[in-house]
Every structure is written in C-alpha cells, then in structure tokens.
Short mmCIF file of N, CA and C in Angstrom, two decimals:
data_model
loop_
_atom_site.label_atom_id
_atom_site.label_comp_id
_atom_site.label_asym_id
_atom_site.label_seq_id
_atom_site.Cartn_x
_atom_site.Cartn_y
_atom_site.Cartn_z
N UNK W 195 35.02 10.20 44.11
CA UNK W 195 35.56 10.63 42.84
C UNK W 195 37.04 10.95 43.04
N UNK W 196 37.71 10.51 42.31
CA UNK W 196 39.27 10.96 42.28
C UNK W 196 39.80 12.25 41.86
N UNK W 197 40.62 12.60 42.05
CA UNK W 197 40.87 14.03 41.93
C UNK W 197 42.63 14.06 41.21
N UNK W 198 42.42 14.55 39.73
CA UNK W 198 43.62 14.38 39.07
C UNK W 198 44.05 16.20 38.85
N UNK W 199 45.60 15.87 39.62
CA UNK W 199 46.22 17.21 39.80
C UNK W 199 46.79 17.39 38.40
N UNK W 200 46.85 18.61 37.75
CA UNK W 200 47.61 18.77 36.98
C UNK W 200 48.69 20.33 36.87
N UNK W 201 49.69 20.04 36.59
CA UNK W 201 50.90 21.23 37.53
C UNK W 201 51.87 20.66 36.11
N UNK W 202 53.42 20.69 36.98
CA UNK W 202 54.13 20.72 36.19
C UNK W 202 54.32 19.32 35.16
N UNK W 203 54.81 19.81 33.32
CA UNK W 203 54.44 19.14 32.86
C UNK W 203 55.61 17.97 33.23
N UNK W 204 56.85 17.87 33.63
CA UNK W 204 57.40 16.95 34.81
C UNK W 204 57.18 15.69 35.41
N UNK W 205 55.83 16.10 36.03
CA UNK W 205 55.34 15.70 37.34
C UNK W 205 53.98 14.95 36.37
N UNK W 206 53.91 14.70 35.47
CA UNK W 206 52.76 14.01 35.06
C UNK W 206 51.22 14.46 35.53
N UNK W 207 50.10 13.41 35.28
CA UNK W 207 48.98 13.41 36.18
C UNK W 207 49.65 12.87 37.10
N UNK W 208 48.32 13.36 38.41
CA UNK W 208 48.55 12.98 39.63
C UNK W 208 47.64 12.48 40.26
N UNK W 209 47.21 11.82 40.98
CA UNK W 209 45.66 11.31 41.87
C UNK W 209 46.17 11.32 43.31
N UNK W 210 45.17 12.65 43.59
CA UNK W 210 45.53 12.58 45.43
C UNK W 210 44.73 11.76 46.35
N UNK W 211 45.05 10.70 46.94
CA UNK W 211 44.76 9.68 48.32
C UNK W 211 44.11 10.36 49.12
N UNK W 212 43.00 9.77 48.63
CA UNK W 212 41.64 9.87 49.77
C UNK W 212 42.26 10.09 51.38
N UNK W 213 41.70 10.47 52.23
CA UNK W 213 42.05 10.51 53.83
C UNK W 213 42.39 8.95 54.42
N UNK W 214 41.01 8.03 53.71
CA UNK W 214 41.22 7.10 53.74
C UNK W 214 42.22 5.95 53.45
N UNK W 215 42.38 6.15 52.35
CA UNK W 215 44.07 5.52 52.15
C UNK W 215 45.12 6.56 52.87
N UNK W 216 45.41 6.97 53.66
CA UNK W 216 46.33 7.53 54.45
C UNK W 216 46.14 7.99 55.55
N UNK W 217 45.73 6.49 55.82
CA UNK W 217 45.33 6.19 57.72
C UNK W 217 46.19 7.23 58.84
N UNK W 218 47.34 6.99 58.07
CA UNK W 218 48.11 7.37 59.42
C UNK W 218 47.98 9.09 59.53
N UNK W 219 47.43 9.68 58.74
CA UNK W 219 47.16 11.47 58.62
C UNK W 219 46.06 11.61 59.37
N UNK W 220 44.92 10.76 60.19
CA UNK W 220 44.02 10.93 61.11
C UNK W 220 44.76 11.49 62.58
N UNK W 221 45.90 10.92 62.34
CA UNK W 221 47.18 10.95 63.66
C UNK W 221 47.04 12.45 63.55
N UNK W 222 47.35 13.09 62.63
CA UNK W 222 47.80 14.30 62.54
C UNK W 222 46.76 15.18 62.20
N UNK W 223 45.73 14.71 61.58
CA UNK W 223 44.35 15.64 62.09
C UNK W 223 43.98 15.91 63.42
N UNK W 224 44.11 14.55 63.76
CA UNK W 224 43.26 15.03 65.62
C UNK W 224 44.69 15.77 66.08
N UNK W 225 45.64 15.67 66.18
CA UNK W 225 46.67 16.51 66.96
C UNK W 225 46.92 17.79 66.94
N UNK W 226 46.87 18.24 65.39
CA UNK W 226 47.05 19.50 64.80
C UNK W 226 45.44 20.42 65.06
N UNK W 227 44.77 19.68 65.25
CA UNK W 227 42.86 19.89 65.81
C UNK W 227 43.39 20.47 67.29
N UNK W 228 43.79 19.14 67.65
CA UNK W 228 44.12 20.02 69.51
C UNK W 228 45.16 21.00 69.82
N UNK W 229 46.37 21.15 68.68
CA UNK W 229 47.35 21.92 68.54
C UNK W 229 46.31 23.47 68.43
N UNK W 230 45.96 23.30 67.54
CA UNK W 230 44.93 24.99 67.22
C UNK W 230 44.00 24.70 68.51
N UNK W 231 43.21 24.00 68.92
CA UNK W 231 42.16 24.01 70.32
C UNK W 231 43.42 24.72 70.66
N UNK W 232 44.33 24.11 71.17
CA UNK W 232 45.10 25.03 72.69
C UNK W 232 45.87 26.03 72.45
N UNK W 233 45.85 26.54 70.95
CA UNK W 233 46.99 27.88 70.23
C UNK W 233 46.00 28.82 70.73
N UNK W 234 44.12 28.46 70.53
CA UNK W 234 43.48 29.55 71.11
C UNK W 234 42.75 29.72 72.30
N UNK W 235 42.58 28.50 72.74
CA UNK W 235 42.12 28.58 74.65
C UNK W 235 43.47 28.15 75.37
N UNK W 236 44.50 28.38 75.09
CA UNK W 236 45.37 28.52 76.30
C UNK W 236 46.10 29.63 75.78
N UNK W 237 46.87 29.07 74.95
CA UNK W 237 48.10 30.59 74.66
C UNK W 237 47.64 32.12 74.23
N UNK W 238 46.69 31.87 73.75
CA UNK W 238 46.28 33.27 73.56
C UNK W 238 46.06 34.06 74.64
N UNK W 239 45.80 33.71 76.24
CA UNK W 239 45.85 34.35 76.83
C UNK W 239 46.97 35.33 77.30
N UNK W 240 47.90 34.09 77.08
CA UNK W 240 49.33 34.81 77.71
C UNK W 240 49.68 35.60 76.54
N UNK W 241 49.81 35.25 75.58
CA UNK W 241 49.63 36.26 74.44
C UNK W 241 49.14 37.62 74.73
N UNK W 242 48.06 37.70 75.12
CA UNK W 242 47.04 38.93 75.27
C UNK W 242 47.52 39.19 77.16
N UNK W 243 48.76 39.31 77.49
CA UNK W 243 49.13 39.21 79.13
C UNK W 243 47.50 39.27 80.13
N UNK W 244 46.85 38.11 79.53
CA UNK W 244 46.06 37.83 80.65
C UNK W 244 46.49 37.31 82.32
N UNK W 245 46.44 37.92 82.87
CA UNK W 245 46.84 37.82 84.76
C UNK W 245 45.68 36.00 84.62
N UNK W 246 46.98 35.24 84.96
CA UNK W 246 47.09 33.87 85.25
C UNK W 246 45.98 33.75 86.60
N UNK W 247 44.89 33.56 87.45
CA UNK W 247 44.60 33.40 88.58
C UNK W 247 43.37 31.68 88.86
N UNK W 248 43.33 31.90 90.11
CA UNK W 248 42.33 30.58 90.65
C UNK W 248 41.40 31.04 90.22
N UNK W 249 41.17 31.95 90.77
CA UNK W 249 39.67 32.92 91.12
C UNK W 249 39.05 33.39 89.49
N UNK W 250 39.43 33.29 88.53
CA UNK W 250 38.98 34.49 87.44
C UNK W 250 37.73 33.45 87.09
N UNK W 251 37.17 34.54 86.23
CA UNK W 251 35.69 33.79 86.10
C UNK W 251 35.68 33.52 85.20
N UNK W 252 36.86 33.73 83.88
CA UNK W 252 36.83 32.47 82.60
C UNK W 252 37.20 31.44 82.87
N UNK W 253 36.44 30.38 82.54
CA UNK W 253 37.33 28.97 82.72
C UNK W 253 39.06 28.65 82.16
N UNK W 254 39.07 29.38 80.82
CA UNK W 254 39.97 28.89 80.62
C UNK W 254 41.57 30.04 81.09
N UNK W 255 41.12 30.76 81.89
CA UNK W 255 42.08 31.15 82.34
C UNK W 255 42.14 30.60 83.58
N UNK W 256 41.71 29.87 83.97
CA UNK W 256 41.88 28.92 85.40
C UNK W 256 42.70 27.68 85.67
N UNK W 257 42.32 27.19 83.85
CA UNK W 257 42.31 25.25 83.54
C UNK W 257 44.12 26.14 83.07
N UNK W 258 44.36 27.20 82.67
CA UNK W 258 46.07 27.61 82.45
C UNK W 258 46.46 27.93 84.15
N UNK W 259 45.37 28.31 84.66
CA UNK W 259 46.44 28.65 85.79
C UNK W 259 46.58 27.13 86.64
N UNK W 260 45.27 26.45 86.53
CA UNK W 260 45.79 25.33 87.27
C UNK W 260 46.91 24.18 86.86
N UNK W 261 47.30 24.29 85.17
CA UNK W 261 48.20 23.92 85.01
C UNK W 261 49.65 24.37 85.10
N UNK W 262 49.85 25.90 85.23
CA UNK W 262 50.85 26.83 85.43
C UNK W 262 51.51 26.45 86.83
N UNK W 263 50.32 26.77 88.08
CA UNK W 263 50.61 26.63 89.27
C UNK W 263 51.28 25.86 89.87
N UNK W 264 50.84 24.72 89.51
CA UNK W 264 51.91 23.40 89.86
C UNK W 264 52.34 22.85 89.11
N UNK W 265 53.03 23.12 87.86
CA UNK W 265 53.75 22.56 87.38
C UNK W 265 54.98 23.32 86.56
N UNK W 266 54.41 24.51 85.92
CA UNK W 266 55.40 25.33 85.24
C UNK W 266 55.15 26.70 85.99
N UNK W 267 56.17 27.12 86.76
CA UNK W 267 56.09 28.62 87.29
C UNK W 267 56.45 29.93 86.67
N UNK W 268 57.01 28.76 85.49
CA UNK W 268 58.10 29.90 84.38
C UNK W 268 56.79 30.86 83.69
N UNK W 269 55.54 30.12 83.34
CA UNK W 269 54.76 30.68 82.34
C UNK W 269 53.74 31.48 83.71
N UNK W 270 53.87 30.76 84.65
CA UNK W 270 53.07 32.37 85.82
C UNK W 270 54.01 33.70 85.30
N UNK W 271 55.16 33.31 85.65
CA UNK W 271 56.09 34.69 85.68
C UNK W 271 56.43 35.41 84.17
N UNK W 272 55.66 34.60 83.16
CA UNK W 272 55.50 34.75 81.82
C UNK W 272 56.94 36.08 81.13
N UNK W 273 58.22 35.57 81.29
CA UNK W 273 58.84 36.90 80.76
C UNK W 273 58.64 37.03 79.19
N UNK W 274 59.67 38.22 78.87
CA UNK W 274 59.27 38.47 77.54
C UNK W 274 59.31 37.27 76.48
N UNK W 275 60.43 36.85 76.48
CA UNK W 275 60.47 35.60 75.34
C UNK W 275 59.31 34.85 75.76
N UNK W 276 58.90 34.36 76.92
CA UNK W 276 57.97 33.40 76.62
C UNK W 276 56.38 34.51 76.07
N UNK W 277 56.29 35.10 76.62
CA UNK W 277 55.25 35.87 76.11
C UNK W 277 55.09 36.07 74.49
N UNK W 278 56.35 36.54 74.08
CA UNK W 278 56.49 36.32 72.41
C UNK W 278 55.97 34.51 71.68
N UNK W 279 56.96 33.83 72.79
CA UNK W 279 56.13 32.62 72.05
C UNK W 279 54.71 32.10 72.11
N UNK W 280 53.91 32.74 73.27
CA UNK W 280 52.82 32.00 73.08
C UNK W 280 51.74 32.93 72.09
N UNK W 281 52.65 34.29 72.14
CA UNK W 281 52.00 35.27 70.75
C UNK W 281 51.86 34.66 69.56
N UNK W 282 53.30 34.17 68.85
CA UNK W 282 53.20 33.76 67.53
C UNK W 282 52.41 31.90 67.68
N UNK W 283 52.59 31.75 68.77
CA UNK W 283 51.91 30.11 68.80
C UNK W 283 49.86 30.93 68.95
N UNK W 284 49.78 31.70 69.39
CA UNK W 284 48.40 31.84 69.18
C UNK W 284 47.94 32.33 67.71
N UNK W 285 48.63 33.49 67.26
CA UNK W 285 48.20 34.09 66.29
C UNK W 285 48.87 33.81 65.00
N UNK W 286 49.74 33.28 64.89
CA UNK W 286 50.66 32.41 64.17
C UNK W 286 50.15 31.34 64.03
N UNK W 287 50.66 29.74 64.49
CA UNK W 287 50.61 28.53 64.78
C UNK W 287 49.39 28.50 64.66
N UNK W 288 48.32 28.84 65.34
CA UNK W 288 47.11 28.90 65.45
C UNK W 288 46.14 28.61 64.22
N UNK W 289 46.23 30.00 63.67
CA UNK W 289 45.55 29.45 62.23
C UNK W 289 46.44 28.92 61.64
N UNK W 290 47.54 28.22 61.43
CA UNK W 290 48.57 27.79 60.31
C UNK W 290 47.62 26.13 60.79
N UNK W 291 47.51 25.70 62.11
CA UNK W 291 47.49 24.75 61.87
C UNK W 291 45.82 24.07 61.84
N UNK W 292 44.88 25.56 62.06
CA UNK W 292 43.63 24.89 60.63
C UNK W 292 43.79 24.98 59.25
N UNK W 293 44.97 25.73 58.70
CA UNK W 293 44.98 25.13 57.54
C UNK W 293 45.82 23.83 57.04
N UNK W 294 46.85 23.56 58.22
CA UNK W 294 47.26 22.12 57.96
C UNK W 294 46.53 20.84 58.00
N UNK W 295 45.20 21.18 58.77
CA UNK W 295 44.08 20.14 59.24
C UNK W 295 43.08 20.28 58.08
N UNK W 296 43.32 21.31 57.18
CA UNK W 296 42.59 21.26 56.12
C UNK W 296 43.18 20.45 54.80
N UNK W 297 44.58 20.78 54.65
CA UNK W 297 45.34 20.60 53.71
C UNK W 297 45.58 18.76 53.94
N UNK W 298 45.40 18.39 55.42
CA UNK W 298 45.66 16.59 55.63
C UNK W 298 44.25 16.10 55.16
N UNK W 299 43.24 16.38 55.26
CA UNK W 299 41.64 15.87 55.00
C UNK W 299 41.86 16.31 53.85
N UNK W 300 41.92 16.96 53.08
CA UNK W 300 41.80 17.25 51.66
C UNK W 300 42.87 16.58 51.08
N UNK W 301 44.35 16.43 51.40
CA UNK W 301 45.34 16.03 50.41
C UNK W 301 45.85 17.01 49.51
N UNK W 302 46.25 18.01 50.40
CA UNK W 302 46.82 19.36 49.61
C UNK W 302 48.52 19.21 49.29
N UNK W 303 49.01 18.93 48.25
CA UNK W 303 50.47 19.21 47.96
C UNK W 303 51.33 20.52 48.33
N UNK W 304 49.97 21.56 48.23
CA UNK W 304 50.84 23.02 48.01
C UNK W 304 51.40 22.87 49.94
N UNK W 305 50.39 22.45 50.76
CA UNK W 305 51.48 22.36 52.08
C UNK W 305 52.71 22.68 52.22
N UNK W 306 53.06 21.23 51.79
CA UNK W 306 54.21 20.74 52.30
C UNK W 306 55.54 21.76 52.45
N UNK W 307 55.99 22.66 52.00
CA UNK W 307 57.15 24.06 51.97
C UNK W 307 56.58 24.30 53.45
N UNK W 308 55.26 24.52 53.31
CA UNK W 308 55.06 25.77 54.33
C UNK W 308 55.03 24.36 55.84
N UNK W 309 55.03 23.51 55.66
CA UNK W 309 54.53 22.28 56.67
C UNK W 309 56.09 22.49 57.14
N UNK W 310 57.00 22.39 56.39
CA UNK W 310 58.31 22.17 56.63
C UNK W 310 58.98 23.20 57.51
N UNK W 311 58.52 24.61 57.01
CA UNK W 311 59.33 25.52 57.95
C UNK W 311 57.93 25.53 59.18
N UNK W 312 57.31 25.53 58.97
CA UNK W 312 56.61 25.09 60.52
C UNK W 312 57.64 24.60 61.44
N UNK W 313 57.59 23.47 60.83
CA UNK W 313 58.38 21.90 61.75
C UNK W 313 59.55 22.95 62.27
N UNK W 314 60.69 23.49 61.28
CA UNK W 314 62.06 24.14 61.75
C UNK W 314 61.26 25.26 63.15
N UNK W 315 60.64 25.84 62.69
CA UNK W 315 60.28 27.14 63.70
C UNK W 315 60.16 26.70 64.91
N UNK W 316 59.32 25.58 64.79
CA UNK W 316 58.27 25.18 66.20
C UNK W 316 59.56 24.21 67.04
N UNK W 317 60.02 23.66 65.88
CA UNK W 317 61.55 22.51 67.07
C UNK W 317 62.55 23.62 67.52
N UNK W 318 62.74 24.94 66.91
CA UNK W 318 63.63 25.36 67.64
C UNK W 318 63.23 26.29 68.41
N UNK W 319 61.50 26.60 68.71
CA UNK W 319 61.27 27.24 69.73
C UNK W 319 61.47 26.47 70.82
N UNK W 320 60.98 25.08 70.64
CA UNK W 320 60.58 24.69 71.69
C UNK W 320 62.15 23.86 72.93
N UNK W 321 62.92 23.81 71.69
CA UNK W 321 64.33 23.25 72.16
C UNK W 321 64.88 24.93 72.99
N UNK W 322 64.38 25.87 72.95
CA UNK W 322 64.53 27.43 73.94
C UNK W 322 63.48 27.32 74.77
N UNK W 323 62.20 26.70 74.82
CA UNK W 323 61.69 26.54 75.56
C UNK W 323 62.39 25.62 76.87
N UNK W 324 62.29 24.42 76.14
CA UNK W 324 62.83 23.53 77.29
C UNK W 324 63.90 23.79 77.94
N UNK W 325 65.11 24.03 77.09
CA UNK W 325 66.44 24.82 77.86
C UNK W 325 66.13 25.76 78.44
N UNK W 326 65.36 27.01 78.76
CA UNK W 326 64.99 28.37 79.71
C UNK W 326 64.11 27.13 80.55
N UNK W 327 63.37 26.38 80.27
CA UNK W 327 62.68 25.66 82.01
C UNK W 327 63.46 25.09 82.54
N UNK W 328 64.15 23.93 81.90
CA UNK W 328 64.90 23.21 82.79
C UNK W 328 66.66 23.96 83.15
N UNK W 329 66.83 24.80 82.56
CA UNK W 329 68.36 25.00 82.95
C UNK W 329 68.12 26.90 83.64
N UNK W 330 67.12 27.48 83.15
CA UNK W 330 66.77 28.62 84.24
C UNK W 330 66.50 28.67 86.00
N UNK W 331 66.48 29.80 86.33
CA UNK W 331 65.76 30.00 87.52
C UNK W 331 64.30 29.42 88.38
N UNK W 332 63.45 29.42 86.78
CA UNK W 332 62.26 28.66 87.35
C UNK W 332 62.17 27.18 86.88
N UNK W 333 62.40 26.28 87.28
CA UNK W 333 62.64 24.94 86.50
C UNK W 333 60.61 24.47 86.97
N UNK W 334 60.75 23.49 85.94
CA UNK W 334 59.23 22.94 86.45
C UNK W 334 59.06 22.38 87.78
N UNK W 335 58.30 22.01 88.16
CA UNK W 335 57.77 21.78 89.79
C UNK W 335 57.27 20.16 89.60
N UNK W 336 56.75 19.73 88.30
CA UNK W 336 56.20 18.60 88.28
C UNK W 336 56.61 18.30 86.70
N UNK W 337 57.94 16.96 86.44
CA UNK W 337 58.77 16.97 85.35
C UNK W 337 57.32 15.89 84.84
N UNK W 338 56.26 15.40 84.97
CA UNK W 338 55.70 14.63 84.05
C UNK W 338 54.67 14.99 83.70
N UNK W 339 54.10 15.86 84.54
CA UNK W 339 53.12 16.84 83.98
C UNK W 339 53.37 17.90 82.57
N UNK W 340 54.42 18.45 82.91
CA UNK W 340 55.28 19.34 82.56
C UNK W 340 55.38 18.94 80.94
N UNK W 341 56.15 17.59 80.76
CA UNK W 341 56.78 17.12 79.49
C UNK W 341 55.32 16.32 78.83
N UNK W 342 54.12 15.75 79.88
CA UNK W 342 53.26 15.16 79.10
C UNK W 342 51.95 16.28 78.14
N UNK W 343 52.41 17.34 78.81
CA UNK W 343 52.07 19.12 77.87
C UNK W 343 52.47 19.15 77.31
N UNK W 344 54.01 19.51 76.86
CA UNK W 344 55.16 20.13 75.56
C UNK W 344 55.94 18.98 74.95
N UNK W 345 56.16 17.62 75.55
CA UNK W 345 56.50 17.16 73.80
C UNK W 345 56.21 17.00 73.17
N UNK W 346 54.59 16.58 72.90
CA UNK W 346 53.80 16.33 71.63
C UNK W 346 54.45 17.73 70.72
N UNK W 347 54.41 18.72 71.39
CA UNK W 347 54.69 19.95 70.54
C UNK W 347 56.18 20.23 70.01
N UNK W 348 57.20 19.28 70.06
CA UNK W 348 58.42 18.61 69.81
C UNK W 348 58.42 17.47 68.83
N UNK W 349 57.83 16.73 69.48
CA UNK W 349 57.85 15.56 68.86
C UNK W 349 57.32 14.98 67.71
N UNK W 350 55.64 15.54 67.40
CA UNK W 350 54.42 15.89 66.78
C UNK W 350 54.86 16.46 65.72
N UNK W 351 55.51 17.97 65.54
CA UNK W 351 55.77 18.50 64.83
C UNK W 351 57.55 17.27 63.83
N UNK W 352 58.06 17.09 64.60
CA UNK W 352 58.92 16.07 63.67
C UNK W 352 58.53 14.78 62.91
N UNK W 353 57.20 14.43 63.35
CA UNK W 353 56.88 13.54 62.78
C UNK W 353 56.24 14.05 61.57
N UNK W 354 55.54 15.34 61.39
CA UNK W 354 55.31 15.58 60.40
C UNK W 354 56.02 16.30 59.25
N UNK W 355 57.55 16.34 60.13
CA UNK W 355 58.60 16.79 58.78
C UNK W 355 58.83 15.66 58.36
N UNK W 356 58.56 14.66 59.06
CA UNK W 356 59.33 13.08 58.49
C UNK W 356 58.07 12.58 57.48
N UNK W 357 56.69 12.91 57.52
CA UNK W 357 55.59 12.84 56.89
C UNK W 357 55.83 13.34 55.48
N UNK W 358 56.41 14.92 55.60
CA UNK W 358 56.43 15.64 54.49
C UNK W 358 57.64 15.28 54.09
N UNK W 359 58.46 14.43 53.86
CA UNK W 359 60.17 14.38 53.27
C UNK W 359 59.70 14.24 51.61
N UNK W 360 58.89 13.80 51.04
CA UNK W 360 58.73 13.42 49.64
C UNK W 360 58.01 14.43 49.44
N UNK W 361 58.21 15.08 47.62
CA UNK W 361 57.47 15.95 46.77
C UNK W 361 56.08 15.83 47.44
N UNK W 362 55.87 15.33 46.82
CA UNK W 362 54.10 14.94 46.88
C UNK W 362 53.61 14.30 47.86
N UNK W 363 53.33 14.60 49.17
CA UNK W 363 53.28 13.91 50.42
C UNK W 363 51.51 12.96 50.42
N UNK W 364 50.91 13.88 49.22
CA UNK W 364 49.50 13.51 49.39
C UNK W 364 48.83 12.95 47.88
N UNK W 365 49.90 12.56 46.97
CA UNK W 365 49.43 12.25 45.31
C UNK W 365 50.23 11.00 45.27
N UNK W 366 49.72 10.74 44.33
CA UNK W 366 50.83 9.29 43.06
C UNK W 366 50.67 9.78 41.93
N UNK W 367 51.66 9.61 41.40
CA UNK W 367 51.70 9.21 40.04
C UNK W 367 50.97 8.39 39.48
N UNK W 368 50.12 9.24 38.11
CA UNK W 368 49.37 8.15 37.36
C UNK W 368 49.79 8.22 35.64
N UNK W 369 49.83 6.80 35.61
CA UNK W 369 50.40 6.51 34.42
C UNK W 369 50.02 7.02 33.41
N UNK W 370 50.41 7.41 32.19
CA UNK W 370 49.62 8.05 30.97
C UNK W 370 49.32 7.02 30.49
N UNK W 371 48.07 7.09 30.06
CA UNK W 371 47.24 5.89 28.91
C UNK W 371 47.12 6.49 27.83
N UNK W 372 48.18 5.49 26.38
CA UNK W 372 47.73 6.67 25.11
C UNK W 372 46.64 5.69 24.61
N UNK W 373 46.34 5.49 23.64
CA UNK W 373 44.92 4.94 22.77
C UNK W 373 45.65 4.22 21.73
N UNK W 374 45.11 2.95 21.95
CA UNK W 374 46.39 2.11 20.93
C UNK W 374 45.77 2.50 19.62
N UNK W 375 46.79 2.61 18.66
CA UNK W 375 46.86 3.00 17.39
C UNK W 375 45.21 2.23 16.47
N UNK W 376 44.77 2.80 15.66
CA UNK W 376 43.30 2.65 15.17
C UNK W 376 43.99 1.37 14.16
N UNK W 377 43.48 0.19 13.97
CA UNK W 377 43.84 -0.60 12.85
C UNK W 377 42.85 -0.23 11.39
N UNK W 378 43.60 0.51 10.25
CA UNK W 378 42.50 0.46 9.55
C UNK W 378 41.85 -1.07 8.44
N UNK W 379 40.96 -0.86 8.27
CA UNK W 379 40.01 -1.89 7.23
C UNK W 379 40.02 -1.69 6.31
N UNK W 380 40.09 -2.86 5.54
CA UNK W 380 40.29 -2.51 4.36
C UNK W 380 41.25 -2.48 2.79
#
C-alpha cells in the first residue's frame, strides 16, 4: 500500500518509496545496524571506563581489548577526550542510529535535519580522532587494521549527508488529479 504524506500545502501530496525502490538505503541499513551493534558492545565500555584486559570474563571486553592491543594503544590509555567520545558515540550515536535504521526502512522525511547534523558531529569527531592517533604520542601500531575500523565511521557517515542533500530524501511528488469537468445532458 502506498503511503501519501501530507504536510506543507507547498509541497503537494507525496508518496514515500518503498525500501524497495531505494536499493541503495539497504547500504545504510546494514551499516548504521553495525554502527549501533558497536555504539553498544564496544564503546560503551570505554564510556562506562571499563579496564580494557585479555583475561576479563566478558567477551566483549576482550574482542576491544584484542583490538586495542595491537593496533590502537591510544584507546588502552583511553584519555579524557577519547573517553568523552566513545560516551556520546555510545549513548548518543547509539540510539540516534536505531532511529536512523528505522527512519531508512520506513522512509521517514522528518530525518533528514537531524541525519545532517549527525553527519557534521560525527566527521568532525572523527577528523580529532584521527589527528590525536596519527600526529600524537600514541600513533597506531597496525595502520590497516586501524583505518579498516574507523573509516567507515568517516566515510559512511558522508555518504549519507550526500544521501540526504534533497528535501525529501525518501518521497516524490505526486501529481494532483482534478476530475474532469461533468458534461451536462440535455
């Protein structure tokens, strides 16, 4: 069944595109799916200054330390700024982006504002991210490990400001049909 928006009188009817006609938003379901998976089994730990170790008996404070250990030493030594970021990326980012995974399967318009300053927040954390690893004290230990973790979270996020550039990222315009004039008889 189609689904006709009606908002400003402007903006006409509207019919929002099935998931299906907008193949390429599966891209950004499954990503923004694993974006929230890892806002709450990885960052939330450091968030919550969970002690990084081999030994701990949650898994997923292990599968962070075994990625920490050899590759980023910066997030063992977790200082304050990074600690702040993986705060607002857990408890922040986190739920923002089940409701972006809601708003792409459904075809939500009202998004897009809030999709947008996402995108600004998250590119210029992460452009302080990368500058404090690579130009700090602790630089990464393993540059392809390292970057095949954090650019999706760069890159990902620009593709979906470039997604959202138009009003209506998830409608068309539908034409008004008036009722041709009655001929009378007679």
């Amino acid at each position: 069944m189609t689904e006709l928006l009606k908002g400003d009188p402007m903006d006409g009817n509207r019919r929002v595109l099935r998931l299906g006609e907008r193949p390429g938003d599966w891209f950004f379901v499954v990503a923004f799916s694993f974006f929230a998976f890892s806002s709450f089994f990885s960052d939330i730990y450091c968030a919550l200054r969970v002690h990084l170790t081999p030994d701990s008996t949650n898994f997923w404070v292990r599968a962070n330390y075994w990625y920490a250990a050899d590759t980023d030493p910066l997030l063992l030594a977790l200082p304050t700024f990074l600690w702040i970021q993986t705060f607002i990326s857990a408890f922040c980012f986190g739920p923002f982006y089940l409701v972006l995974v809601y708003t792409l399967v459904r075809g939500r318009d009202w998004i897009r504002m809030s999709a947008v300053i996402y995108v600004s927040a998250l590119v210029y954390g992460m452009f302080i991210v990368l500058g404090v690893e690579y130009l700090g004290d602790l630089p990464p230990t393993n540059n392809f490990k390292f970057l095949a973790f954090n650019l999706p979270y760069l890159f990902i996020p620009l593709l979906l400001g470039w997604r959202m550039r138009r009003a209506h990222p998830f409608s068309v315009e539908m034409p008004i049909v008036t009722a041709a004039p009655q001929r009378q008889v007679g």
